[in-house]
Amino acid sequence: MEPKGGRIASGTEYSWCRAVPGGTGIAVLAILTSKVPETSGLQDALNKLQSYHPILRSRLHTNPSKNTFSFVTSPTTFIQVKSFNLSSTSKILESSERFSIAPLQLILEHELNENAWCNLKCTSTTDMLYASSYALPDAKWVVALRLHVAACDRTTAVSLLKELLLVLVSDDDQEQEGRGEVNLAIEALIPKGKAKKALWARGRDMLTYSVNSLKSTNLKFIDAKSPRSSQVVRLQLNKDDTERILLTCKSRGIKLCGMLAAAGLIAAHNSDNQRKYAVATLTDCRSILEPPLSNHRFGFYHSAIMNTHLIKRGEKLGDLAKKIYTAFANSKHCNRHFSDMADLNFLMCKAIENPSLTPASSLRSSFMSVFEDSVFDSSNEMQQQVGLEDYMGCASVHGIGPSIALFDTIRDGRLDCVCVYPSPLHSREQMQELVEKMKSVLVQNVG
């Protein structure tokens, strides 16, 4: 029996509800602060955000007998901040292996692998948002927000951080959108005719995607049998190098996503033969929906475009970046971000049901995923007032997904890219080496 007042998750949301139990789609925003986050003050701020955004005060109802998921919105806010003292946090930080990893990153990884939505076999109701506070040595703390990705795409995460800072430093009850019901799913807002595709074309495209997936090159799998978790490598560039890269992108008429994908493919390709690689580019559809949505409409409103690229040794970064971005832009111009949405969702669910359909049952859907648009952020007075020193945001990928997912931000003019990968399918040494090669390719081949 479906709960009263619930909205059925459909299309893309349904696919994420299927993916998250396996480990892909746990969104985390981790914030390092030098000011103690009083539990009551943080909880009051999050209560305000829940009241502003119905999806944040919703619970996900799973009905395995009907194979359905529903968002059931509570009329009242209910979030409870879970606090970890220094002793409890230390146990998490002990898992740093032999690598020198910052506490913020370790806590981010810990949260990426805390899965409250892992049970699909029985009827259950779980929150869409969880909050925790971790005490660190040297009078510092990490505040972590963990969300089901059906409620939180990257645009939502960016807005969530801004709104959280605003309510923490202001006593005013800000006027916000979306106080009523959970927003409609993206499929209900696609402009008329943009998602239309003939049945034969849909079959042809799904066959093409399936064949390309089997023919695409993957990073070497280190351990394809052991249980997986999501781990992170951070790619950071200085202001001068970032500026040179952005100017090169502008001069070539491309976006940074093309440059990052090209650097990744060049860094990964180590064969004299041509190899085919798949790249998924995620694009935020809010502004082109009917009606258009603002960035303060929380939920998942991104769509993916999958392209494959033949790579040979000696590729020039700028030329490859132009080729990659042009292929994406042409696909978007043909509305593939709408017309192929149902196809990709279907194939994603089929791979989840039958991992053996993917190479070595790895559940890898592409080599890399990138976002069409970068996030730009500058330090401001609100960040200083709450003592914000650093933050990282991304989503888990150790179920179905790419070998490496890039979450890029230009922060105070510097590129800061969180690179997420499935472990031990890929090792930390392997991915650190890949990211270092990417960094070298970017720095040495632009400007």
Short mmCIF file of C-alpha atoms in Angstrom, two decimals:
data_model
loop_
_atom_site.label_atom_id
_atom_site.label_comp_id
_atom_site.label_asym_id
_atom_site.label_seq_id
_atom_site.Cartn_x
_atom_site.Cartn_y
_atom_site.Cartn_z
CA MET A 1 0.00 0.00 0.00
CA GLU A 2 1.38 3.39 -1.00
CA PRO A 3 1.52 6.02 1.77
CA LYS A 4 -0.96 8.88 1.68
CA GLY A 5 0.41 12.17 0.43
CA GLY A 6 3.40 10.56 -1.26
CA ARG A 7 4.62 11.40 -4.75
CA ILE A 8 5.82 8.41 -6.75
CA ALA A 9 9.46 8.59 -7.85
CA SER A 10 9.52 8.29 -11.63
CA GLY A 11 12.01 8.11 -14.47
CA THR A 12 15.39 9.45 -13.44
CA GLU A 13 14.43 9.53 -9.74
CA TYR A 14 13.41 5.87 -9.90
CA SER A 15 16.76 4.97 -11.46
CA TRP A 16 18.60 6.71 -8.62
CA CYS A 17 16.44 4.91 -6.07
CA ARG A 18 17.60 1.67 -7.70
CA ALA A 19 21.24 2.78 -7.84
CA VAL A 20 21.75 4.16 -4.33
CA PRO A 21 21.34 0.82 -2.47
CA GLY A 22 24.29 -0.49 -4.50
CA GLY A 23 26.49 2.46 -3.59
CA THR A 24 26.06 5.09 -6.30
CA GLY A 25 24.24 8.34 -5.58
CA ILE A 26 25.05 9.20 -1.95
CA ALA A 27 25.67 12.95 -2.09
CA VAL A 28 27.87 14.49 0.61
CA LEU A 29 28.80 18.07 1.44
CA ALA A 30 31.62 18.23 4.03
CA ILE A 31 32.54 21.59 5.57
CA LEU A 32 35.69 22.29 7.62
CA THR A 33 35.21 25.08 10.17
CA SER A 34 37.31 26.69 12.88
CA LYS A 35 34.26 27.71 14.92
CA VAL A 36 32.44 25.17 17.05
CA PRO A 37 29.13 24.29 15.35
CA GLU A 38 26.71 24.42 18.26
CA THR A 39 24.36 21.50 17.74
CA SER A 40 21.26 23.51 18.55
CA GLY A 41 22.20 26.34 16.20
CA LEU A 42 23.09 23.98 13.38
CA GLN A 43 19.91 22.01 13.93
CA ASP A 44 17.80 25.19 13.89
CA ALA A 45 19.44 26.22 10.61
CA LEU A 46 18.78 22.83 9.04
CA ASN A 47 15.19 22.90 10.30
CA LYS A 48 14.75 26.17 8.42
CA LEU A 49 16.14 24.61 5.25
CA GLN A 50 13.79 21.66 5.67
CA SER A 51 10.86 24.05 5.98
CA TYR A 52 11.97 25.89 2.83
CA HIS A 53 12.42 22.73 0.74
CA PRO A 54 9.82 19.93 0.98
CA ILE A 55 12.18 17.33 -0.53
CA LEU A 56 14.53 17.79 2.45
CA ARG A 57 11.78 16.99 4.94
CA SER A 58 10.57 14.05 2.88
CA ARG A 59 11.20 10.40 3.55
CA LEU A 60 11.75 7.77 0.90
CA HIS A 61 9.18 5.00 1.12
CA THR A 62 10.21 1.71 -0.50
CA ASN A 63 7.56 -0.81 -1.52
CA PRO A 64 9.35 -3.93 -2.86
CA SER A 65 6.12 -5.79 -3.61
CA LYS A 66 5.13 -3.12 -6.14
CA ASN A 67 8.72 -2.15 -7.03
CA THR A 68 7.93 1.51 -6.31
CA PHE A 69 9.47 4.40 -4.40
CA SER A 70 7.59 7.41 -3.01
CA PHE A 71 8.58 10.74 -1.49
CA VAL A 72 6.44 11.26 1.61
CA THR A 73 6.67 14.84 2.85
CA SER A 74 6.34 15.59 6.54
CA PRO A 75 4.34 18.70 7.54
CA THR A 76 6.99 19.40 10.21
CA THR A 77 10.77 19.40 10.29
CA PHE A 78 12.52 16.55 12.09
CA ILE A 79 16.26 16.48 11.43
CA GLN A 80 18.62 15.52 14.27
CA VAL A 81 22.33 16.37 14.09
CA LYS A 82 24.54 13.45 15.08
CA SER A 83 27.64 14.65 16.97
CA PHE A 84 30.98 12.81 17.15
CA ASN A 85 33.46 13.81 19.85
CA LEU A 86 37.22 13.79 19.34
CA SER A 87 37.56 10.17 20.44
CA SER A 88 34.87 8.95 18.03
CA THR A 89 36.29 10.99 15.16
CA SER A 90 39.78 9.62 15.82
CA LYS A 91 38.57 6.09 15.09
CA ILE A 92 37.42 7.23 11.65
CA LEU A 93 40.70 9.04 10.98
CA GLU A 94 42.70 5.92 11.86
CA SER A 95 41.68 4.43 8.51
CA SER A 96 44.05 6.73 6.63
CA GLU A 97 46.20 3.74 5.62
CA ARG A 98 49.73 4.78 4.70
CA PHE A 99 48.60 7.81 2.74
CA SER A 100 48.75 11.37 3.96
CA ILE A 101 45.08 12.30 3.74
CA ALA A 102 43.50 15.40 5.28
CA PRO A 103 40.83 14.80 7.95
CA LEU A 104 38.23 16.61 5.81
CA GLN A 105 38.77 14.15 2.97
CA LEU A 106 38.70 11.13 5.29
CA ILE A 107 35.40 12.21 6.80
CA LEU A 108 34.02 12.88 3.31
CA GLU A 109 34.96 9.32 2.31
CA HIS A 110 33.44 7.94 5.51
CA GLU A 111 30.14 9.71 4.79
CA LEU A 112 30.10 8.59 1.14
CA ASN A 113 30.00 5.02 2.40
CA GLU A 114 27.33 5.47 5.08
CA ASN A 115 24.32 4.09 3.21
CA ALA A 116 20.96 4.51 4.96
CA TRP A 117 19.16 3.45 1.77
CA CYS A 118 20.77 0.03 1.22
CA ASN A 119 17.74 -2.21 1.89
CA LEU A 120 15.47 -2.86 -1.09
CA LYS A 121 14.09 -6.18 0.11
CA CYS A 122 11.58 -4.97 2.69
CA THR A 123 9.17 -2.08 3.06
CA SER A 124 11.05 0.82 4.62
CA THR A 125 10.97 4.56 5.12
CA THR A 126 14.24 6.50 5.28
CA ASP A 127 15.13 10.18 5.51
CA MET A 128 16.48 12.04 2.48
CA LEU A 129 18.87 14.17 4.57
CA TYR A 130 21.29 13.32 7.39
CA ALA A 131 23.59 15.71 9.27
CA SER A 132 26.66 15.03 11.40
CA SER A 133 29.28 17.06 13.25
CA TYR A 134 32.80 15.74 13.80
CA ALA A 135 35.27 17.21 16.31
CA LEU A 136 38.90 17.39 15.12
CA PRO A 137 42.17 18.17 16.90
CA ASP A 138 43.37 21.80 16.98
CA ALA A 139 39.88 23.16 17.69
CA LYS A 140 38.38 22.41 14.29
CA TRP A 141 35.23 20.64 13.19
CA VAL A 142 33.69 19.08 10.10
CA VAL A 143 29.98 19.42 9.43
CA ALA A 144 28.74 16.79 6.96
CA LEU A 145 25.40 16.73 5.13
CA ARG A 146 24.52 13.44 3.44
CA LEU A 147 21.62 13.25 0.99
CA HIS A 148 19.98 10.81 -1.41
CA VAL A 149 20.91 12.07 -4.87
CA ALA A 150 17.27 11.97 -6.00
CA ALA A 151 16.90 14.98 -3.68
CA CYS A 152 20.25 16.57 -4.41
CA ASP A 153 22.03 17.08 -7.71
CA ARG A 154 25.13 19.28 -7.83
CA THR A 155 23.15 22.50 -8.30
CA THR A 156 21.13 21.64 -5.20
CA ALA A 157 24.33 21.01 -3.22
CA VAL A 158 25.74 24.40 -4.23
CA SER A 159 22.51 26.18 -3.26
CA LEU A 160 22.29 24.16 -0.05
CA LEU A 161 25.71 25.39 1.08
CA LYS A 162 24.85 29.01 0.29
CA GLU A 163 21.49 28.82 2.06
CA LEU A 164 22.98 27.08 5.08
CA LEU A 165 25.58 29.82 5.51
CA LEU A 166 22.88 32.46 5.10
CA VAL A 167 20.60 31.06 7.81
CA LEU A 168 23.56 30.47 10.14
CA VAL A 169 24.59 34.14 10.05
CA SER A 170 21.14 35.71 9.74
CA ASP A 171 18.16 35.74 12.08
CA ASP A 172 15.78 36.71 9.31
CA ASP A 173 13.32 34.15 7.99
CA GLN A 174 14.24 34.35 4.31
CA GLU A 175 11.49 34.08 1.74
CA GLN A 176 12.10 30.89 -0.19
CA GLU A 177 10.57 28.97 -3.07
CA GLY A 178 9.08 25.52 -2.77
CA ARG A 179 7.44 25.55 0.67
CA GLY A 180 4.55 23.35 -0.46
CA GLU A 181 4.84 19.96 -2.13
CA VAL A 182 7.84 18.14 -3.56
CA ASN A 183 8.65 19.50 -7.02
CA LEU A 184 7.69 17.54 -10.11
CA ALA A 185 10.19 15.10 -11.61
CA ILE A 186 12.33 16.28 -14.53
CA GLU A 187 10.40 14.11 -17.02
CA ALA A 188 7.18 16.02 -16.24
CA LEU A 189 8.87 19.32 -17.13
CA ILE A 190 10.57 18.46 -20.43
CA PRO A 191 9.35 20.82 -23.19
CA LYS A 192 6.75 19.19 -25.42
CA GLY A 193 8.25 17.10 -28.21
CA LYS A 194 11.87 17.31 -26.99
CA ALA A 195 11.90 13.75 -25.58
CA LYS A 196 9.99 12.21 -28.50
CA LYS A 197 11.66 9.31 -30.29
CA ALA A 198 10.34 6.62 -32.60
CA LEU A 199 10.26 3.09 -31.20
CA TRP A 200 12.72 1.78 -33.80
CA ALA A 201 15.10 4.67 -33.03
CA ARG A 202 14.92 3.92 -29.32
CA GLY A 203 15.81 0.27 -29.97
CA ARG A 204 18.66 1.25 -32.28
CA ASP A 205 20.10 3.72 -29.78
CA MET A 206 19.93 1.29 -26.87
CA LEU A 207 21.73 -1.32 -28.96
CA THR A 208 24.38 1.24 -29.91
CA TYR A 209 24.90 2.23 -26.27
CA SER A 210 25.20 -1.43 -25.26
CA VAL A 211 27.73 -2.28 -28.01
CA ASN A 212 29.79 0.85 -27.35
CA SER A 213 29.87 0.02 -23.65
CA LEU A 214 31.29 -3.44 -24.35
CA LYS A 215 33.86 -2.06 -26.83
CA SER A 216 34.98 0.85 -24.67
CA THR A 217 38.32 0.80 -22.87
CA ASN A 218 38.37 0.77 -19.08
CA LEU A 219 41.07 1.55 -16.60
CA LYS A 220 42.81 -1.57 -15.35
CA PHE A 221 40.71 -3.25 -12.67
CA ILE A 222 42.79 -3.99 -9.57
CA ASP A 223 40.19 -6.02 -7.64
CA ALA A 224 36.83 -6.67 -9.30
CA LYS A 225 35.57 -9.19 -6.72
CA SER A 226 35.80 -7.56 -3.28
CA PRO A 227 33.05 -5.33 -1.81
CA ARG A 228 33.44 -1.72 -2.88
CA SER A 229 33.47 1.73 -1.39
CA SER A 230 33.97 5.23 -2.78
CA GLN A 231 37.30 6.99 -2.30
CA VAL A 232 38.53 10.42 -3.35
CA VAL A 233 41.59 12.06 -4.88
CA ARG A 234 41.77 15.85 -5.00
CA LEU A 235 43.13 17.72 -8.04
CA GLN A 236 44.07 21.33 -7.27
CA LEU A 237 45.78 23.97 -9.41
CA ASN A 238 47.11 27.40 -8.54
CA LYS A 239 45.52 30.61 -9.73
CA ASP A 240 47.91 31.25 -12.64
CA ASP A 241 47.55 27.76 -14.10
CA THR A 242 43.77 27.89 -13.69
CA GLU A 243 43.59 31.24 -15.44
CA ARG A 244 45.67 29.95 -18.37
CA ILE A 245 43.40 26.93 -18.76
CA LEU A 246 40.23 29.02 -18.65
CA LEU A 247 41.64 31.47 -21.21
CA THR A 248 42.56 28.57 -23.50
CA CYS A 249 39.00 27.24 -23.19
CA LYS A 250 37.59 30.66 -24.04
CA SER A 251 39.86 31.07 -27.07
CA ARG A 252 38.75 27.67 -28.41
CA GLY A 253 35.06 28.28 -27.72
CA ILE A 254 34.73 25.36 -25.31
CA LYS A 255 33.95 24.82 -21.64
CA LEU A 256 36.27 23.48 -18.97
CA CYS A 257 34.53 20.08 -19.03
CA GLY A 258 36.06 19.39 -22.45
CA MET A 259 39.55 20.22 -21.20
CA LEU A 260 39.19 18.05 -18.07
CA ALA A 261 37.87 15.09 -20.05
CA ALA A 262 40.68 15.43 -22.61
CA ALA A 263 43.32 15.53 -19.86
CA GLY A 264 41.79 12.42 -18.31
CA LEU A 265 41.79 10.48 -21.58
CA ILE A 266 45.38 11.47 -22.41
CA ALA A 267 46.49 10.51 -18.91
CA ALA A 268 44.73 7.14 -19.12
CA HIS A 269 45.76 6.14 -22.65
CA ASN A 270 49.02 4.18 -22.64
CA SER A 271 48.72 2.13 -25.82
CA ASP A 272 50.14 2.58 -29.31
CA ASN A 273 46.79 1.42 -30.67
CA GLN A 274 43.64 3.50 -30.95
CA ARG A 275 41.24 2.90 -28.08
CA LYS A 276 37.63 3.96 -27.55
CA TYR A 277 36.66 5.67 -24.26
CA ALA A 278 33.23 6.66 -23.00
CA VAL A 279 32.64 10.02 -21.32
CA ALA A 280 29.38 10.99 -19.62
CA THR A 281 28.67 14.72 -19.40
CA LEU A 282 26.00 15.88 -16.96
CA THR A 283 24.06 19.02 -17.78
CA ASP A 284 21.71 20.99 -15.53
CA CYS A 285 18.34 21.26 -17.30
CA ARG A 286 16.58 23.70 -14.92
CA SER A 287 16.73 26.74 -17.19
CA ILE A 288 15.34 24.89 -20.23
CA LEU A 289 12.42 23.10 -18.60
CA GLU A 290 8.77 24.15 -18.86
CA PRO A 291 8.35 26.04 -16.70
CA PRO A 292 12.01 26.93 -16.05
CA LEU A 293 13.24 26.27 -12.51
CA SER A 294 15.55 28.41 -10.42
CA ASN A 295 18.67 26.98 -8.78
CA HIS A 296 16.77 27.06 -5.47
CA ARG A 297 14.41 24.32 -6.64
CA PHE A 298 15.94 21.32 -4.93
CA GLY A 299 15.91 17.86 -6.49
CA PHE A 300 17.62 16.07 -9.37
CA TYR A 301 17.29 18.00 -12.64
CA HIS A 302 20.46 16.96 -14.45
CA SER A 303 20.58 14.78 -17.53
CA ALA A 304 23.51 12.85 -19.00
CA ILE A 305 24.88 12.73 -22.52
CA MET A 306 27.12 9.76 -23.31
CA ASN A 307 29.77 10.10 -26.01
CA THR A 308 32.56 7.74 -27.05
CA HIS A 309 35.91 8.96 -28.39
CA LEU A 310 38.71 7.23 -30.30
CA ILE A 311 42.03 8.15 -28.71
CA LYS A 312 45.52 7.56 -30.10
CA ARG A 313 48.94 8.16 -28.60
CA GLY A 314 50.21 11.72 -29.04
CA GLU A 315 46.82 13.49 -28.93
CA LYS A 316 47.11 17.27 -28.48
CA LEU A 317 45.22 18.50 -25.41
CA GLY A 318 43.57 21.50 -27.06
CA ASP A 319 42.50 19.62 -30.19
CA LEU A 320 41.12 16.67 -28.19
CA ALA A 321 39.29 19.01 -25.79
CA LYS A 322 37.67 20.74 -28.77
CA LYS A 323 36.64 17.39 -30.26
CA ILE A 324 35.17 16.14 -26.98
CA TYR A 325 33.26 19.35 -26.26
CA THR A 326 31.98 19.65 -29.84
CA ALA A 327 30.62 16.08 -29.71
CA PHE A 328 28.79 16.91 -26.49
CA ALA A 329 27.48 20.26 -27.78
CA ASN A 330 26.20 18.65 -30.99
CA SER A 331 24.41 15.95 -29.00
CA LYS A 332 22.81 18.57 -26.78
CA HIS A 333 21.77 20.61 -29.81
CA CYS A 334 19.95 17.50 -31.05
CA ASN A 335 18.17 17.27 -27.66
CA ARG A 336 19.81 13.97 -26.73
CA HIS A 337 19.86 15.05 -23.08
CA PHE A 338 16.05 14.70 -23.28
CA SER A 339 15.46 12.10 -25.99
CA ASP A 340 17.99 9.60 -24.59
CA MET A 341 17.04 10.06 -20.95
CA ALA A 342 14.69 7.07 -20.81
CA ASP A 343 17.17 4.88 -22.72
CA LEU A 344 20.04 5.58 -20.32
CA ASN A 345 17.80 5.11 -17.28
CA PHE A 346 16.61 1.74 -18.64
CA LEU A 347 20.15 0.54 -19.38
CA MET A 348 21.33 1.72 -15.98
CA CYS A 349 18.66 -0.34 -14.22
CA LYS A 350 19.39 -3.38 -16.41
CA ALA A 351 23.09 -3.20 -15.53
CA ILE A 352 22.21 -2.97 -11.82
CA GLU A 353 20.05 -6.09 -12.19
CA ASN A 354 22.68 -7.91 -14.28
CA PRO A 355 26.24 -6.76 -13.43
CA SER A 356 27.60 -9.49 -15.73
CA LEU A 357 26.46 -7.34 -18.66
CA THR A 358 29.39 -5.03 -17.81
CA PRO A 359 33.10 -5.90 -18.19
CA ALA A 360 34.24 -8.19 -15.32
CA SER A 361 30.91 -7.40 -13.60
CA SER A 362 32.52 -4.07 -12.73
CA LEU A 363 29.33 -2.00 -13.22
CA ARG A 364 31.42 0.63 -15.03
CA SER A 365 29.21 2.64 -17.38
CA SER A 366 31.96 4.96 -18.67
CA PHE A 367 35.58 5.86 -18.14
CA MET A 368 34.80 9.32 -16.79
CA SER A 369 31.96 11.67 -15.92
CA VAL A 370 32.17 15.47 -15.95
CA PHE A 371 29.76 18.37 -15.53
CA GLU A 372 29.04 20.71 -18.42
CA ASP A 373 29.32 23.82 -16.24
CA SER A 374 31.86 24.51 -13.52
CA VAL A 375 30.91 25.89 -10.13
CA PHE A 376 32.47 29.30 -9.39
CA ASP A 377 32.84 30.30 -5.75
CA SER A 378 34.62 33.14 -3.94
CA SER A 379 35.36 33.56 -0.26
CA ASN A 380 32.90 35.94 1.35
CA GLU A 381 31.91 37.45 4.67
CA MET A 382 29.39 34.71 5.43
CA GLN A 383 32.09 32.04 5.10
CA GLN A 384 34.36 34.04 7.42
CA GLN A 385 31.60 34.51 10.00
CA VAL A 386 31.05 30.76 10.37
CA GLY A 387 34.78 30.03 10.26
CA LEU A 388 34.60 28.09 6.99
CA GLU A 389 38.14 27.07 6.00
CA ASP A 390 37.49 24.45 3.34
CA TYR A 391 34.76 22.24 1.91
CA MET A 392 34.37 19.30 -0.45
CA GLY A 393 31.26 18.04 -2.20
CA CYS A 394 30.63 15.01 -4.41
CA ALA A 395 28.61 11.79 -4.71
CA SER A 396 29.49 8.11 -4.39
CA VAL A 397 30.15 5.93 -7.45
CA HIS A 398 30.93 2.44 -6.14
CA GLY A 399 27.73 0.93 -7.54
CA ILE A 400 26.91 1.60 -11.19
CA GLY A 401 28.99 4.45 -12.60
CA PRO A 402 32.25 5.72 -14.11
CA SER A 403 35.76 4.78 -13.10
CA ILE A 404 36.34 8.41 -12.14
CA ALA A 405 33.76 11.14 -11.54
CA LEU A 406 34.94 14.76 -11.54
CA PHE A 407 33.26 17.44 -9.38
CA ASP A 408 35.03 20.68 -10.30
CA THR A 409 34.91 24.08 -8.63
CA ILE A 410 36.78 27.28 -9.43
CA ARG A 411 37.30 28.61 -5.92
CA ASP A 412 38.91 32.04 -5.55
CA GLY A 413 40.25 31.59 -9.08
CA ARG A 414 41.80 28.16 -8.42
CA LEU A 415 40.67 24.85 -9.85
CA ASP A 416 39.63 22.43 -7.10
CA CYS A 417 38.40 19.11 -8.42
CA VAL A 418 37.10 16.25 -6.26
CA CYS A 419 37.73 12.99 -8.14
CA VAL A 420 35.66 10.03 -6.91
CA TYR A 421 36.38 6.40 -7.80
CA PRO A 422 35.31 2.89 -6.73
CA SER A 423 37.76 1.04 -4.46
CA PRO A 424 39.28 -1.59 -4.57
CA LEU A 425 38.16 -1.90 -8.21
CA HIS A 426 40.74 0.87 -8.62
CA SER A 427 43.46 1.48 -6.03
CA ARG A 428 44.36 4.76 -4.38
CA GLU A 429 47.88 4.55 -5.87
CA GLN A 430 46.42 3.99 -9.34
CA MET A 431 44.05 6.94 -9.11
CA GLN A 432 46.56 9.29 -7.52
CA GLU A 433 48.91 8.51 -10.41
CA LEU A 434 46.12 9.15 -12.94
CA VAL A 435 45.18 12.48 -11.35
CA GLU A 436 48.83 13.58 -11.16
CA LYS A 437 49.17 12.80 -14.89
CA MET A 438 46.01 14.80 -15.59
CA LYS A 439 47.42 17.73 -13.65
CA SER A 440 50.69 17.52 -15.57
CA VAL A 441 48.87 17.35 -18.92
CA LEU A 442 46.78 20.41 -18.03
CA VAL A 443 49.66 22.54 -16.73
CA GLN A 444 52.17 21.69 -19.45
CA ASN A 445 49.92 21.96 -22.48
CA VAL A 446 48.03 25.24 -22.19
CA GLY A 447 48.93 28.90 -22.47
#
